PDB file of N, CA, C and O in Angstrom:
ATOM      1  N   MET A   1     106.267 -78.601 -81.820  1.00  0.00           N
ATOM      2  CA  MET A   1     104.821 -78.758 -81.863  1.00  0.00           C
ATOM      3  C   MET A   1     104.268 -77.703 -82.821  1.00  0.00           C
ATOM      4  O   MET A   1     104.686 -76.550 -82.803  1.00  0.00           O
ATOM      5  N   LYS A   2     103.348 -78.124 -83.624  1.00  0.00           N
ATOM      6  CA  LYS A   2     102.773 -77.198 -84.597  1.00  0.00           C
ATOM      7  C   LYS A   2     101.804 -76.255 -83.892  1.00  0.00           C
ATOM      8  O   LYS A   2     101.300 -76.540 -82.808  1.00  0.00           O
ATOM      9  N   LYS A   3     101.580 -75.162 -84.550  1.00  0.00           N
ATOM     10  CA  LYS A   3     100.694 -74.150 -83.993  1.00  0.00           C
ATOM     11  C   LYS A   3      99.272 -74.680 -83.842  1.00  0.00           C
ATOM     12  O   LYS A   3      98.599 -74.373 -82.852  1.00  0.00           O
ATOM     13  N   THR A   4      98.784 -75.488 -84.754  1.00  0.00           N
ATOM     14  CA  THR A   4      97.416 -76.013 -84.690  1.00  0.00           C
ATOM     15  C   THR A   4      97.268 -76.998 -83.524  1.00  0.00           C
ATOM     16  O   THR A   4      96.203 -77.056 -82.879  1.00  0.00           O
ATOM     17  N   GLY A   5      98.275 -77.785 -83.231  1.00  0.00           N
ATOM     18  CA  GLY A   5      98.227 -78.721 -82.101  1.00  0.00           C
ATOM     19  C   GLY A   5      98.198 -77.979 -80.777  1.00  0.00           C
ATOM     20  O   GLY A   5      97.499 -78.371 -79.838  1.00  0.00           O
ATOM     21  N   PHE A   6      98.961 -76.878 -80.722  1.00  0.00           N
ATOM     22  CA  PHE A   6      98.961 -76.050 -79.512  1.00  0.00           C
ATOM     23  C   PHE A   6      97.599 -75.425 -79.284  1.00  0.00           C
ATOM     24  O   PHE A   6      97.086 -75.390 -78.153  1.00  0.00           O
ATOM     25  N   VAL A   7      96.978 -74.914 -80.319  1.00  0.00           N
ATOM     26  CA  VAL A   7      95.643 -74.309 -80.227  1.00  0.00           C
ATOM     27  C   VAL A   7      94.612 -75.353 -79.816  1.00  0.00           C
ATOM     28  O   VAL A   7      93.724 -75.089 -78.991  1.00  0.00           O
ATOM     29  N   ALA A   8      94.731 -76.556 -80.348  1.00  0.00           N
ATOM     30  CA  ALA A   8      93.801 -77.629 -79.995  1.00  0.00           C
ATOM     31  C   ALA A   8      93.946 -78.011 -78.519  1.00  0.00           C
ATOM     32  O   ALA A   8      92.946 -78.262 -77.811  1.00  0.00           O
ATOM     33  N   ALA A   9      95.181 -78.047 -78.026  1.00  0.00           N
ATOM     34  CA  ALA A   9      95.408 -78.378 -76.606  1.00  0.00           C
ATOM     35  C   ALA A   9      94.841 -77.295 -75.702  1.00  0.00           C
ATOM     36  O   ALA A   9      94.207 -77.584 -74.677  1.00  0.00           O
ATOM     37  N   ILE A  10      95.051 -76.045 -76.066  1.00  0.00           N
ATOM     38  CA  ILE A  10      94.506 -74.918 -75.287  1.00  0.00           C
ATOM     39  C   ILE A  10      92.975 -74.973 -75.298  1.00  0.00           C
ATOM     40  O   ILE A  10      92.333 -74.755 -74.279  1.00  0.00           O
ATOM     41  N   ALA A  11      92.379 -75.261 -76.437  1.00  0.00           N
ATOM     42  CA  ALA A  11      90.915 -75.345 -76.540  1.00  0.00           C
ATOM     43  C   ALA A  11      90.370 -76.478 -75.676  1.00  0.00           C
ATOM     44  O   ALA A  11      89.343 -76.324 -75.002  1.00  0.00           O
ATOM     45  N   ALA A  12      91.056 -77.614 -75.659  1.00  0.00           N
ATOM     46  CA  ALA A  12      90.614 -78.746 -74.848  1.00  0.00           C
ATOM     47  C   ALA A  12      90.716 -78.418 -73.366  1.00  0.00           C
ATOM     48  O   ALA A  12      89.822 -78.755 -72.576  1.00  0.00           O
ATOM     49  N   LEU A  13      91.818 -77.791 -72.961  1.00  0.00           N
ATOM     50  CA  LEU A  13      91.988 -77.421 -71.553  1.00  0.00           C
ATOM     51  C   LEU A  13      90.952 -76.386 -71.104  1.00  0.00           C
ATOM     52  O   LEU A  13      90.424 -76.458 -70.000  1.00  0.00           O
ATOM     53  N   SER A  14      90.670 -75.412 -71.970  1.00  0.00           N
ATOM     54  CA  SER A  14      89.666 -74.412 -71.606  1.00  0.00           C
ATOM     55  C   SER A  14      88.257 -75.026 -71.552  1.00  0.00           C
ATOM     56  O   SER A  14      87.431 -74.641 -70.718  1.00  0.00           O
ATOM     57  N   ALA A  15      87.976 -75.997 -72.401  1.00  0.00           N
ATOM     58  CA  ALA A  15      86.678 -76.682 -72.350  1.00  0.00           C
ATOM     59  C   ALA A  15      86.554 -77.484 -71.057  1.00  0.00           C
ATOM     60  O   ALA A  15      85.485 -77.495 -70.417  1.00  0.00           O
ATOM     61  N   ALA A  16      87.632 -78.136 -70.663  1.00  0.00           N
ATOM     62  CA  ALA A  16      87.614 -78.900 -69.407  1.00  0.00           C
ATOM     63  C   ALA A  16      87.443 -77.975 -68.217  1.00  0.00           C
ATOM     64  O   ALA A  16      86.687 -78.263 -67.280  1.00  0.00           O
ATOM     65  N   ALA A  17      88.129 -76.835 -68.230  1.00  0.00           N
ATOM     66  CA  ALA A  17      87.999 -75.865 -67.136  1.00  0.00           C
ATOM     67  C   ALA A  17      86.577 -75.306 -67.076  1.00  0.00           C
ATOM     68  O   ALA A  17      86.002 -75.124 -65.996  1.00  0.00           O
ATOM     69  N   GLY A  18      85.996 -75.034 -68.239  1.00  0.00           N
ATOM     70  CA  GLY A  18      84.618 -74.547 -68.276  1.00  0.00           C
ATOM     71  C   GLY A  18      83.638 -75.579 -67.737  1.00  0.00           C
ATOM     72  O   GLY A  18      82.697 -75.238 -66.999  1.00  0.00           O
ATOM     73  N   ALA A  19      83.847 -76.843 -68.095  1.00  0.00           N
ATOM     74  CA  ALA A  19      82.956 -77.908 -67.598  1.00  0.00           C
ATOM     75  C   ALA A  19      83.070 -78.048 -66.087  1.00  0.00           C
ATOM     76  O   ALA A  19      82.064 -78.231 -65.381  1.00  0.00           O
ATOM     77  N   LEU A  20      84.296 -77.932 -65.561  1.00  0.00           N
ATOM     78  CA  LEU A  20      84.477 -78.004 -64.108  1.00  0.00           C
ATOM     79  C   LEU A  20      83.814 -76.820 -63.404  1.00  0.00           C
ATOM     80  O   LEU A  20      83.213 -76.970 -62.337  1.00  0.00           O
ATOM     81  N   ALA A  21      83.912 -75.634 -63.995  1.00  0.00           N
ATOM     82  CA  ALA A  21      83.286 -74.447 -63.403  1.00  0.00           C
ATOM     83  C   ALA A  21      81.774 -74.577 -63.382  1.00  0.00           C
ATOM     84  O   ALA A  21      81.117 -74.262 -62.378  1.00  0.00           O
ATOM     85  N   VAL A  22      81.195 -75.064 -64.472  1.00  0.00           N
ATOM     86  CA  VAL A  22      79.740 -75.251 -64.534  1.00  0.00           C
ATOM     87  C   VAL A  22      79.305 -76.298 -63.504  1.00  0.00           C
ATOM     88  O   VAL A  22      78.292 -76.114 -62.809  1.00  0.00           O
ATOM     89  N   GLY A  23      80.059 -77.368 -63.373  1.00  0.00           N
ATOM     90  CA  GLY A  23      79.735 -78.392 -62.385  1.00  0.00           C
ATOM     91  C   GLY A  23      79.798 -77.865 -60.969  1.00  0.00           C
ATOM     92  O   GLY A  23      78.939 -78.162 -60.131  1.00  0.00           O
ATOM     93  N   ALA A  24      80.816 -77.049 -60.672  1.00  0.00           N
ATOM     94  CA  ALA A  24      80.944 -76.471 -59.338  1.00  0.00           C
ATOM     95  C   ALA A  24      79.792 -75.527 -59.040  1.00  0.00           C
ATOM     96  O   ALA A  24      79.237 -75.530 -57.941  1.00  0.00           O
ATOM     97  N   LEU A  25      79.413 -74.702 -60.006  1.00  0.00           N
ATOM     98  CA  LEU A  25      78.280 -73.790 -59.802  1.00  0.00           C
ATOM     99  C   LEU A  25      76.975 -74.558 -59.588  1.00  0.00           C
ATOM    100  O   LEU A  25      76.156 -74.189 -58.745  1.00  0.00           O
ATOM    101  N   TYR A  26      76.785 -75.615 -60.341  1.00  0.00           N
ATOM    102  CA  TYR A  26      75.585 -76.434 -60.183  1.00  0.00           C
ATOM    103  C   TYR A  26      75.534 -77.052 -58.779  1.00  0.00           C
ATOM    104  O   TYR A  26      74.506 -77.020 -58.095  1.00  0.00           O
ATOM    105  N   LEU A  27      76.656 -77.614 -58.337  1.00  0.00           N
ATOM    106  CA  LEU A  27      76.687 -78.248 -57.026  1.00  0.00           C
ATOM    107  C   LEU A  27      76.466 -77.231 -55.906  1.00  0.00           C
ATOM    108  O   LEU A  27      75.776 -77.537 -54.919  1.00  0.00           O
ATOM    109  N   ARG A  28      77.013 -76.041 -56.044  1.00  0.00           N
ATOM    110  CA  ARG A  28      76.821 -75.009 -55.023  1.00  0.00           C
ATOM    111  C   ARG A  28      75.349 -74.611 -54.940  1.00  0.00           C
ATOM    112  O   ARG A  28      74.793 -74.488 -53.845  1.00  0.00           O
ATOM    113  N   ARG A  29      74.714 -74.416 -56.103  1.00  0.00           N
ATOM    114  CA  ARG A  29      73.299 -74.040 -56.112  1.00  0.00           C
ATOM    115  C   ARG A  29      72.432 -75.155 -55.549  1.00  0.00           C
ATOM    116  O   ARG A  29      71.514 -74.916 -54.767  1.00  0.00           O
ATOM    117  N   ARG A  30      72.725 -76.389 -55.918  1.00  0.00           N
ATOM    118  CA  ARG A  30      71.961 -77.541 -55.434  1.00  0.00           C
ATOM    119  C   ARG A  30      72.107 -77.708 -53.923  1.00  0.00           C
ATOM    120  O   ARG A  30      71.141 -78.006 -53.228  1.00  0.00           O
ATOM    121  N   GLU A  31      73.303 -77.498 -53.405  1.00  0.00           N
ATOM    122  CA  GLU A  31      73.539 -77.594 -51.963  1.00  0.00           C
ATOM    123  C   GLU A  31      72.738 -76.536 -51.212  1.00  0.00           C
ATOM    124  O   GLU A  31      72.165 -76.802 -50.158  1.00  0.00           O
ATOM    125  N   LYS A  32      72.676 -75.329 -51.777  1.00  0.00           N
ATOM    126  CA  LYS A  32      71.902 -74.262 -51.147  1.00  0.00           C
ATOM    127  C   LYS A  32      70.419 -74.627 -51.126  1.00  0.00           C
ATOM    128  O   LYS A  32      69.737 -74.398 -50.124  1.00  0.00           O
ATOM    129  N   GLU A  33      69.900 -75.184 -52.208  1.00  0.00           N
ATOM    130  CA  GLU A  33      68.497 -75.600 -52.249  1.00  0.00           C
ATOM    131  C   GLU A  33      68.220 -76.698 -51.235  1.00  0.00           C
ATOM    132  O   GLU A  33      67.188 -76.673 -50.560  1.00  0.00           O
ATOM    133  N   LEU A  34      69.136 -77.637 -51.104  1.00  0.00           N
ATOM    134  CA  LEU A  34      68.953 -78.706 -50.129  1.00  0.00           C
ATOM    135  C   LEU A  34      68.991 -78.187 -48.700  1.00  0.00           C
ATOM    136  O   LEU A  34      68.235 -78.663 -47.843  1.00  0.00           O
ATOM    137  N   ASP A  35      69.841 -77.205 -48.423  1.00  0.00           N
ATOM    138  CA  ASP A  35      69.884 -76.611 -47.091  1.00  0.00           C
ATOM    139  C   ASP A  35      68.563 -75.927 -46.761  1.00  0.00           C
ATOM    140  O   ASP A  35      68.043 -76.037 -45.642  1.00  0.00           O
ATOM    141  N   GLU A  36      67.994 -75.208 -47.729  1.00  0.00           N
ATOM    142  CA  GLU A  36      66.702 -74.558 -47.507  1.00  0.00           C
ATOM    143  C   GLU A  36      65.612 -75.600 -47.273  1.00  0.00           C
ATOM    144  O   GLU A  36      64.755 -75.427 -46.406  1.00  0.00           O
ATOM    145  N   TYR A  37      65.632 -76.672 -48.021  1.00  0.00           N
ATOM    146  CA  TYR A  37      64.643 -77.737 -47.864  1.00  0.00           C
ATOM    147  C   TYR A  37      64.767 -78.397 -46.492  1.00  0.00           C
ATOM    148  O   TYR A  37      63.775 -78.656 -45.817  1.00  0.00           O
ATOM    149  N   GLU A  38      65.990 -78.644 -46.029  1.00  0.00           N
ATOM    150  CA  GLU A  38      66.187 -79.220 -44.704  1.00  0.00           C
ATOM    151  C   GLU A  38      65.708 -78.277 -43.617  1.00  0.00           C
ATOM    152  O   GLU A  38      65.133 -78.717 -42.623  1.00  0.00           O
ATOM    153  N   ASP A  39      65.935 -76.977 -43.803  1.00  0.00           N
ATOM    154  CA  ASP A  39      65.444 -76.016 -42.823  1.00  0.00           C
ATOM    155  C   ASP A  39      63.928 -76.038 -42.748  1.00  0.00           C
ATOM    156  O   ASP A  39      63.345 -75.921 -41.668  1.00  0.00           O
ATOM    157  N   LEU A  40      63.276 -76.192 -43.888  1.00  0.00           N
ATOM    158  CA  LEU A  40      61.811 -76.275 -43.883  1.00  0.00           C
ATOM    159  C   LEU A  40      61.328 -77.544 -43.193  1.00  0.00           C
ATOM    160  O   LEU A  40      60.357 -77.524 -42.449  1.00  0.00           O
ATOM    161  N   LEU A  41      62.007 -78.654 -43.454  1.00  0.00           N
ATOM    162  CA  LEU A  41      61.587 -79.919 -42.858  1.00  0.00           C
ATOM    163  C   LEU A  41      61.888 -80.024 -41.379  1.00  0.00           C
ATOM    164  O   LEU A  41      61.055 -80.442 -40.589  1.00  0.00           O
ATOM    165  N   PHE A  42      63.107 -79.649 -41.002  1.00  0.00           N
ATOM    166  CA  PHE A  42      63.571 -79.915 -39.649  1.00  0.00           C
ATOM    167  C   PHE A  42      63.732 -78.663 -38.808  1.00  0.00           C
ATOM    168  O   PHE A  42      64.221 -78.728 -37.698  1.00  0.00           O
ATOM    169  N   GLY A  43      63.327 -77.512 -39.329  1.00  0.00           N
ATOM    170  CA  GLY A  43      63.457 -76.272 -38.580  1.00  0.00           C
ATOM    171  C   GLY A  43      62.524 -76.251 -37.379  1.00  0.00           C
ATOM    172  O   GLY A  43      61.382 -76.710 -37.440  1.00  0.00           O
ATOM    173  N   ASP A  44      62.989 -75.694 -36.257  1.00  0.00           N
ATOM    174  CA  ASP A  44      62.183 -75.632 -35.047  1.00  0.00           C
ATOM    175  C   ASP A  44      61.278 -74.407 -35.048  1.00  0.00           C
ATOM    176  O   ASP A  44      60.246 -74.399 -34.381  1.00  0.00           O
ATOM    177  N   GLU A  45      61.665 -73.390 -35.754  1.00  0.00           N
ATOM    178  CA  GLU A  45      60.875 -72.168 -35.749  1.00  0.00           C
ATOM    179  C   GLU A  45      59.729 -72.281 -36.744  1.00  0.00           C
ATOM    180  O   GLU A  45      59.851 -72.837 -37.810  1.00  0.00           O
ATOM    181  N   VAL A  46      58.595 -71.722 -36.335  1.00  0.00           N
ATOM    182  CA  VAL A  46      57.431 -71.675 -37.207  1.00  0.00           C
ATOM    183  C   VAL A  46      57.209 -70.220 -37.574  1.00  0.00           C
ATOM    184  O   VAL A  46      57.266 -69.343 -36.715  1.00  0.00           O
ATOM    185  N   ALA A  47      56.992 -69.962 -38.822  1.00  0.00           N
ATOM    186  CA  ALA A  47      56.767 -68.596 -39.277  1.00  0.00           C
ATOM    187  C   ALA A  47      55.522 -68.037 -38.596  1.00  0.00           C
ATOM    188  O   ALA A  47      54.555 -68.759 -38.373  1.00  0.00           O
ATOM    189  N   PRO A  48      55.499 -66.737 -38.249  1.00  0.00           N
ATOM    190  CA  PRO A  48      54.357 -66.159 -37.534  1.00  0.00           C
ATOM    191  C   PRO A  48      53.035 -66.340 -38.255  1.00  0.00           C
ATOM    192  O   PRO A  48      52.019 -66.566 -37.611  1.00  0.00           O
ATOM    193  N   GLU A  49      53.030 -66.253 -39.576  1.00  0.00           N
ATOM    194  CA  GLU A  49      51.758 -66.411 -40.284  1.00  0.00           C
ATOM    195  C   GLU A  49      51.280 -67.860 -40.295  1.00  0.00           C
ATOM    196  O   GLU A  49      50.137 -68.133 -40.581  1.00  0.00           O
ATOM    197  N   GLU A  50      52.188 -68.799 -39.996  1.00  0.00           N
ATOM    198  CA  GLU A  50      51.804 -70.200 -39.989  1.00  0.00           C
ATOM    199  C   GLU A  50      51.374 -70.685 -38.604  1.00  0.00           C
ATOM    200  O   GLU A  50      50.894 -71.782 -38.469  1.00  0.00           O
ATOM    201  N   GLU A  51      51.593 -69.858 -37.578  1.00  0.00           N
ATOM    202  CA  GLU A  51      51.205 -70.275 -36.233  1.00  0.00           C
ATOM    203  C   GLU A  51      49.694 -70.357 -36.146  1.00  0.00           C
ATOM    204  O   GLU A  51      48.976 -69.514 -36.662  1.00  0.00           O
ATOM    205  N   GLN A  52      49.243 -71.369 -35.489  1.00  0.00           N
ATOM    206  CA  GLN A  52      47.812 -71.562 -35.333  1.00  0.00           C
ATOM    207  C   GLN A  52      47.529 -71.843 -33.869  1.00  0.00           C
ATOM    208  O   GLN A  52      48.297 -72.508 -33.199  1.00  0.00           O
ATOM    209  N   GLU A  53      46.433 -71.300 -33.402  1.00  0.00           N
ATOM    210  CA  GLU A  53      46.047 -71.586 -32.033  1.00  0.00           C
ATOM    211  C   GLU A  53      45.422 -72.970 -31.973  1.00  0.00           C
ATOM    212  O   GLU A  53      44.644 -73.356 -32.833  1.00  0.00           O
ATOM    213  N   VAL A  54      45.775 -73.672 -30.944  1.00  0.00           N
ATOM    214  CA  VAL A  54      45.239 -75.012 -30.767  1.00  0.00           C
ATOM    215  C   VAL A  54      44.037 -74.910 -29.844  1.00  0.00           C
ATOM    216  O   VAL A  54      44.134 -74.428 -28.722  1.00  0.00           O
ATOM    217  N   GLU A  55      42.912 -75.341 -30.346  1.00  0.00           N
ATOM    218  CA  GLU A  55      41.693 -75.323 -29.549  1.00  0.00           C
ATOM    219  C   GLU A  55      41.293 -76.748 -29.235  1.00  0.00           C
ATOM    220  O   GLU A  55      41.293 -77.615 -30.098  1.00  0.00           O
ATOM    221  N   ILE A  56      40.948 -76.972 -27.980  1.00  0.00           N
ATOM    222  CA  ILE A  56      40.502 -78.289 -27.573  1.00  0.00           C
ATOM    223  C   ILE A  56      38.985 -78.233 -27.468  1.00  0.00           C
ATOM    224  O   ILE A  56      38.430 -77.453 -26.697  1.00  0.00           O
ATOM    225  N   ALA A  57      38.361 -79.031 -28.268  1.00  0.00           N
ATOM    226  CA  ALA A  57      36.900 -79.065 -28.279  1.00  0.00           C
ATOM    227  C   ALA A  57      36.420 -80.103 -27.266  1.00  0.00           C
ATOM    228  O   ALA A  57      36.705 -81.277 -27.387  1.00  0.00           O
ATOM    229  N   ILE A  58      35.692 -79.621 -26.252  1.00  0.00           N
ATOM    230  CA  ILE A  58      35.136 -80.525 -25.252  1.00  0.00           C
ATOM    231  C   ILE A  58      33.623 -80.417 -25.357  1.00  0.00           C
ATOM    232  O   ILE A  58      33.049 -79.333 -25.227  1.00  0.00           O
ATOM    233  N   GLU A  59      33.012 -81.526 -25.575  1.00  0.00           N
ATOM    234  CA  GLU A  59      31.566 -81.547 -25.693  1.00  0.00           C
ATOM    235  C   GLU A  59      30.959 -81.701 -24.305  1.00  0.00           C
ATOM    236  O   GLU A  59      31.567 -82.281 -23.407  1.00  0.00           O
ATOM    237  N   PRO A  60      29.741 -81.217 -24.108  1.00  0.00           N
ATOM    238  CA  PRO A  60      29.104 -81.282 -22.782  1.00  0.00           C
ATOM    239  C   PRO A  60      29.001 -82.697 -22.225  1.00  0.00           C
ATOM    240  O   PRO A  60      29.123 -82.896 -21.018  1.00  0.00           O
ATOM    241  N   GLU A  61      28.803 -83.693 -23.083  1.00  0.00           N
ATOM    242  CA  GLU A  61      28.702 -85.062 -22.590  1.00  0.00           C
ATOM    243  C   GLU A  61      30.006 -85.513 -21.945  1.00  0.00           C
ATOM    244  O   GLU A  61      30.019 -86.205 -20.945  1.00  0.00           O
ATOM    245  N   GLN A  62      31.138 -85.093 -22.533  1.00  0.00           N
ATOM    246  CA  GLN A  62      32.432 -85.469 -21.982  1.00  0.00           C
ATOM    247  C   GLN A  62      32.646 -84.832 -20.606  1.00  0.00           C
ATOM    248  O   GLN A  62      33.185 -85.455 -19.713  1.00  0.00           O
ATOM    249  N   VAL A  63      32.184 -83.587 -20.443  1.00  0.00           N
ATOM    250  CA  VAL A  63      32.332 -82.915 -19.156  1.00  0.00           C
ATOM    251  C   VAL A  63      31.497 -83.623 -18.098  1.00  0.00           C
ATOM    252  O   VAL A  63      31.955 -83.876 -16.993  1.00  0.00           O
ATOM    253  N   CYS A  64      30.263 -83.984 -18.446  1.00  0.00           N
ATOM    254  CA  CYS A  64      29.392 -84.679 -17.493  1.00  0.00           C
ATOM    255  C   CYS A  64      29.975 -86.040 -17.121  1.00  0.00           C
ATOM    256  O   CYS A  64      29.942 -86.429 -15.948  1.00  0.00           O
ATOM    257  N   GLU A  65      30.522 -86.769 -18.089  1.00  0.00           N
ATOM    258  CA  GLU A  65      31.110 -88.064 -17.807  1.00  0.00           C
ATOM    259  C   GLU A  65      32.324 -87.922 -16.903  1.00  0.00           C
ATOM    260  O   GLU A  65      32.514 -88.696 -15.968  1.00  0.00           O
ATOM    261  N   ALA A  66      33.127 -86.907 -17.138  1.00  0.00           N
ATOM    262  CA  ALA A  66      34.317 -86.695 -16.330  1.00  0.00           C
ATOM    263  C   ALA A  66      33.937 -86.314 -14.905  1.00  0.00           C
ATOM    264  O   ALA A  66      34.519 -86.798 -13.933  1.00  0.00           O
ATOM    265  N   GLU A  67      32.917 -85.463 -14.744  1.00  0.00           N
ATOM    266  CA  GLU A  67      32.480 -85.062 -13.405  1.00  0.00           C
ATOM    267  C   GLU A  67      31.885 -86.243 -12.648  1.00  0.00           C
ATOM    268  O   GLU A  67      32.139 -86.426 -11.470  1.00  0.00           O
ATOM    269  N   SER A  68      31.101 -87.084 -13.336  1.00  0.00           N
ATOM    270  CA  SER A  68      30.502 -88.225 -12.659  1.00  0.00           C
ATOM    271  C   SER A  68      31.572 -89.244 -12.268  1.00  0.00           C
ATOM    272  O   SER A  68      31.479 -89.880 -11.225  1.00  0.00           O
ATOM    273  N   ALA A  69      32.609 -89.384 -13.073  1.00  0.00           N
ATOM    274  CA  ALA A  69      33.701 -90.297 -12.744  1.00  0.00           C
ATOM    275  C   ALA A  69      34.471 -89.788 -11.527  1.00  0.00           C
ATOM    276  O   ALA A  69      34.841 -90.560 -10.647  1.00  0.00           O
ATOM    277  N   GLU A  70      34.662 -88.475 -11.418  1.00  0.00           N
ATOM    278  CA  GLU A  70      35.368 -87.911 -10.271  1.00  0.00           C
ATOM    279  C   GLU A  70      34.551 -88.076  -9.001  1.00  0.00           C
ATOM    280  O   GLU A  70      35.077 -88.432  -7.946  1.00  0.00           O
ATOM    281  N   THR A  71      33.248 -87.843  -9.069  1.00  0.00           N
ATOM    282  CA  THR A  71      32.424 -87.958  -7.871  1.00  0.00           C
ATOM    283  C   THR A  71      32.299 -89.404  -7.429  1.00  0.00           C
ATOM    284  O   THR A  71      32.285 -89.682  -6.239  1.00  0.00           O
ATOM    285  N   SER A  72      32.229 -90.343  -8.377  1.00  0.00           N
ATOM    286  CA  SER A  72      32.117 -91.751  -7.974  1.00  0.00           C
ATOM    287  C   SER A  72      33.414 -92.222  -7.335  1.00  0.00           C
ATOM    288  O   SER A  72      33.402 -93.018  -6.412  1.00  0.00           O
ATOM    289  N   VAL A  73      34.564 -91.706  -7.770  1.00  0.00           N
ATOM    290  CA  VAL A  73      35.832 -92.067  -7.162  1.00  0.00           C
ATOM    291  C   VAL A  73      35.942 -91.463  -5.773  1.00  0.00           C
ATOM    292  O   VAL A  73      36.431 -92.101  -4.841  1.00  0.00           O
ATOM    293  N   GLU A  74      35.463 -90.239  -5.605  1.00  0.00           N
ATOM    294  CA  GLU A  74      35.527 -89.585  -4.310  1.00  0.00           C
ATOM    295  C   GLU A  74      34.562 -90.239  -3.313  1.00  0.00           C
ATOM    296  O   GLU A  74      34.840 -90.318  -2.130  1.00  0.00           O
ATOM    297  N   GLU A  75      33.414 -90.704  -3.768  1.00  0.00           N
ATOM    298  CA  GLU A  75      32.423 -91.306  -2.892  1.00  0.00           C
ATOM    299  C   GLU A  75      32.782 -92.728  -2.482  1.00  0.00           C
ATOM    300  O   GLU A  75      32.371 -93.199  -1.436  1.00  0.00           O
ATOM    301  N   ALA A  76      33.532 -93.443  -3.302  1.00  0.00           N
ATOM    302  CA  ALA A  76      33.836 -94.842  -3.024  1.00  0.00           C
ATOM    303  C   ALA A  76      34.586 -95.032  -1.711  1.00  0.00           C
ATOM    304  O   ALA A  76      34.181 -95.870  -0.899  1.00  0.00           O
ATOM    305  N   PRO A  77      35.617 -94.295  -1.362  1.00  0.00           N
ATOM    306  CA  PRO A  77      36.282 -94.512  -0.069  1.00  0.00           C
ATOM    307  C   PRO A  77      35.372 -94.186   1.117  1.00  0.00           C
ATOM    308  O   PRO A  77      35.440 -94.828   2.161  1.00  0.00           O
ATOM    309  N   ALA A  78      34.489 -93.225   0.950  1.00  0.00           N
ATOM    310  CA  ALA A  78      33.571 -92.873   2.030  1.00  0.00           C
ATOM    311  C   ALA A  78      32.600 -94.003   2.299  1.00  0.00           C
ATOM    312  O   ALA A  78      32.258 -94.297   3.447  1.00  0.00           O
ATOM    313  N   GLU A  79      32.166 -94.689   1.256  1.00  0.00           N
ATOM    314  CA  GLU A  79      31.257 -95.826   1.402  1.00  0.00           C
ATOM    315  C   GLU A  79      31.965 -96.976   2.095  1.00  0.00           C
ATOM    316  O   GLU A  79      31.389 -97.658   2.932  1.00  0.00           O
ATOM    317  N   GLU A  80      33.229 -97.227   1.756  1.00  0.00           N
ATOM    318  CA  GLU A  80      33.997 -98.309   2.367  1.00  0.00           C
ATOM    319  C   GLU A  80      34.232 -98.016   3.838  1.00  0.00           C
ATOM    320  O   GLU A  80      34.195 -98.928   4.680  1.00  0.00           O
ATOM    321  N   ALA A  81      34.458 -96.751   4.207  1.00  0.00           N
ATOM    322  CA  ALA A  81      34.690 -96.391   5.595  1.00  0.00           C
ATOM    323  C   ALA A  81      33.418 -96.567   6.420  1.00  0.00           C
ATOM    324  O   ALA A  81      33.467 -96.921   7.590  1.00  0.00           O
ATOM    325  N   ALA A  82      32.268 -96.363   5.808  1.00  0.00           N
ATOM    326  CA  ALA A  82      31.004 -96.486   6.522  1.00  0.00           C
ATOM    327  C   ALA A  82      30.670 -97.937   6.802  1.00  0.00           C
ATOM    328  O   ALA A  82      29.993 -98.252   7.771  1.00  0.00           O
ATOM    329  N   GLU A  83      31.177 -98.871   6.038  1.00  0.00           N
ATOM    330  CA  GLU A  83      30.837-100.271   6.242  1.00  0.00           C
ATOM    331  C   GLU A  83      31.557-100.839   7.361  1.00  0.00           C
ATOM    332  O   GLU A  83      31.906-100.993   8.297  1.00  0.00           O
TER     333      GLU A  83
END
């Protein structure tokens, strides 16, 4: 085998090895990014600065309606017993 053919074969093999190394590094970095993205989407923990207090807004009309519904339910059996 001539010296130039040997050099060409070595150059081709090193180019293939370099391409495989670059591909492996790309896949490793991409996998890490996907893991972080999945943690953000499906993670159970909420960061402390993102926690928000949940406030339930009850308007006075709703309270009055709820109280009147409770009293009418409580009074109904008493009315039936009196009859």
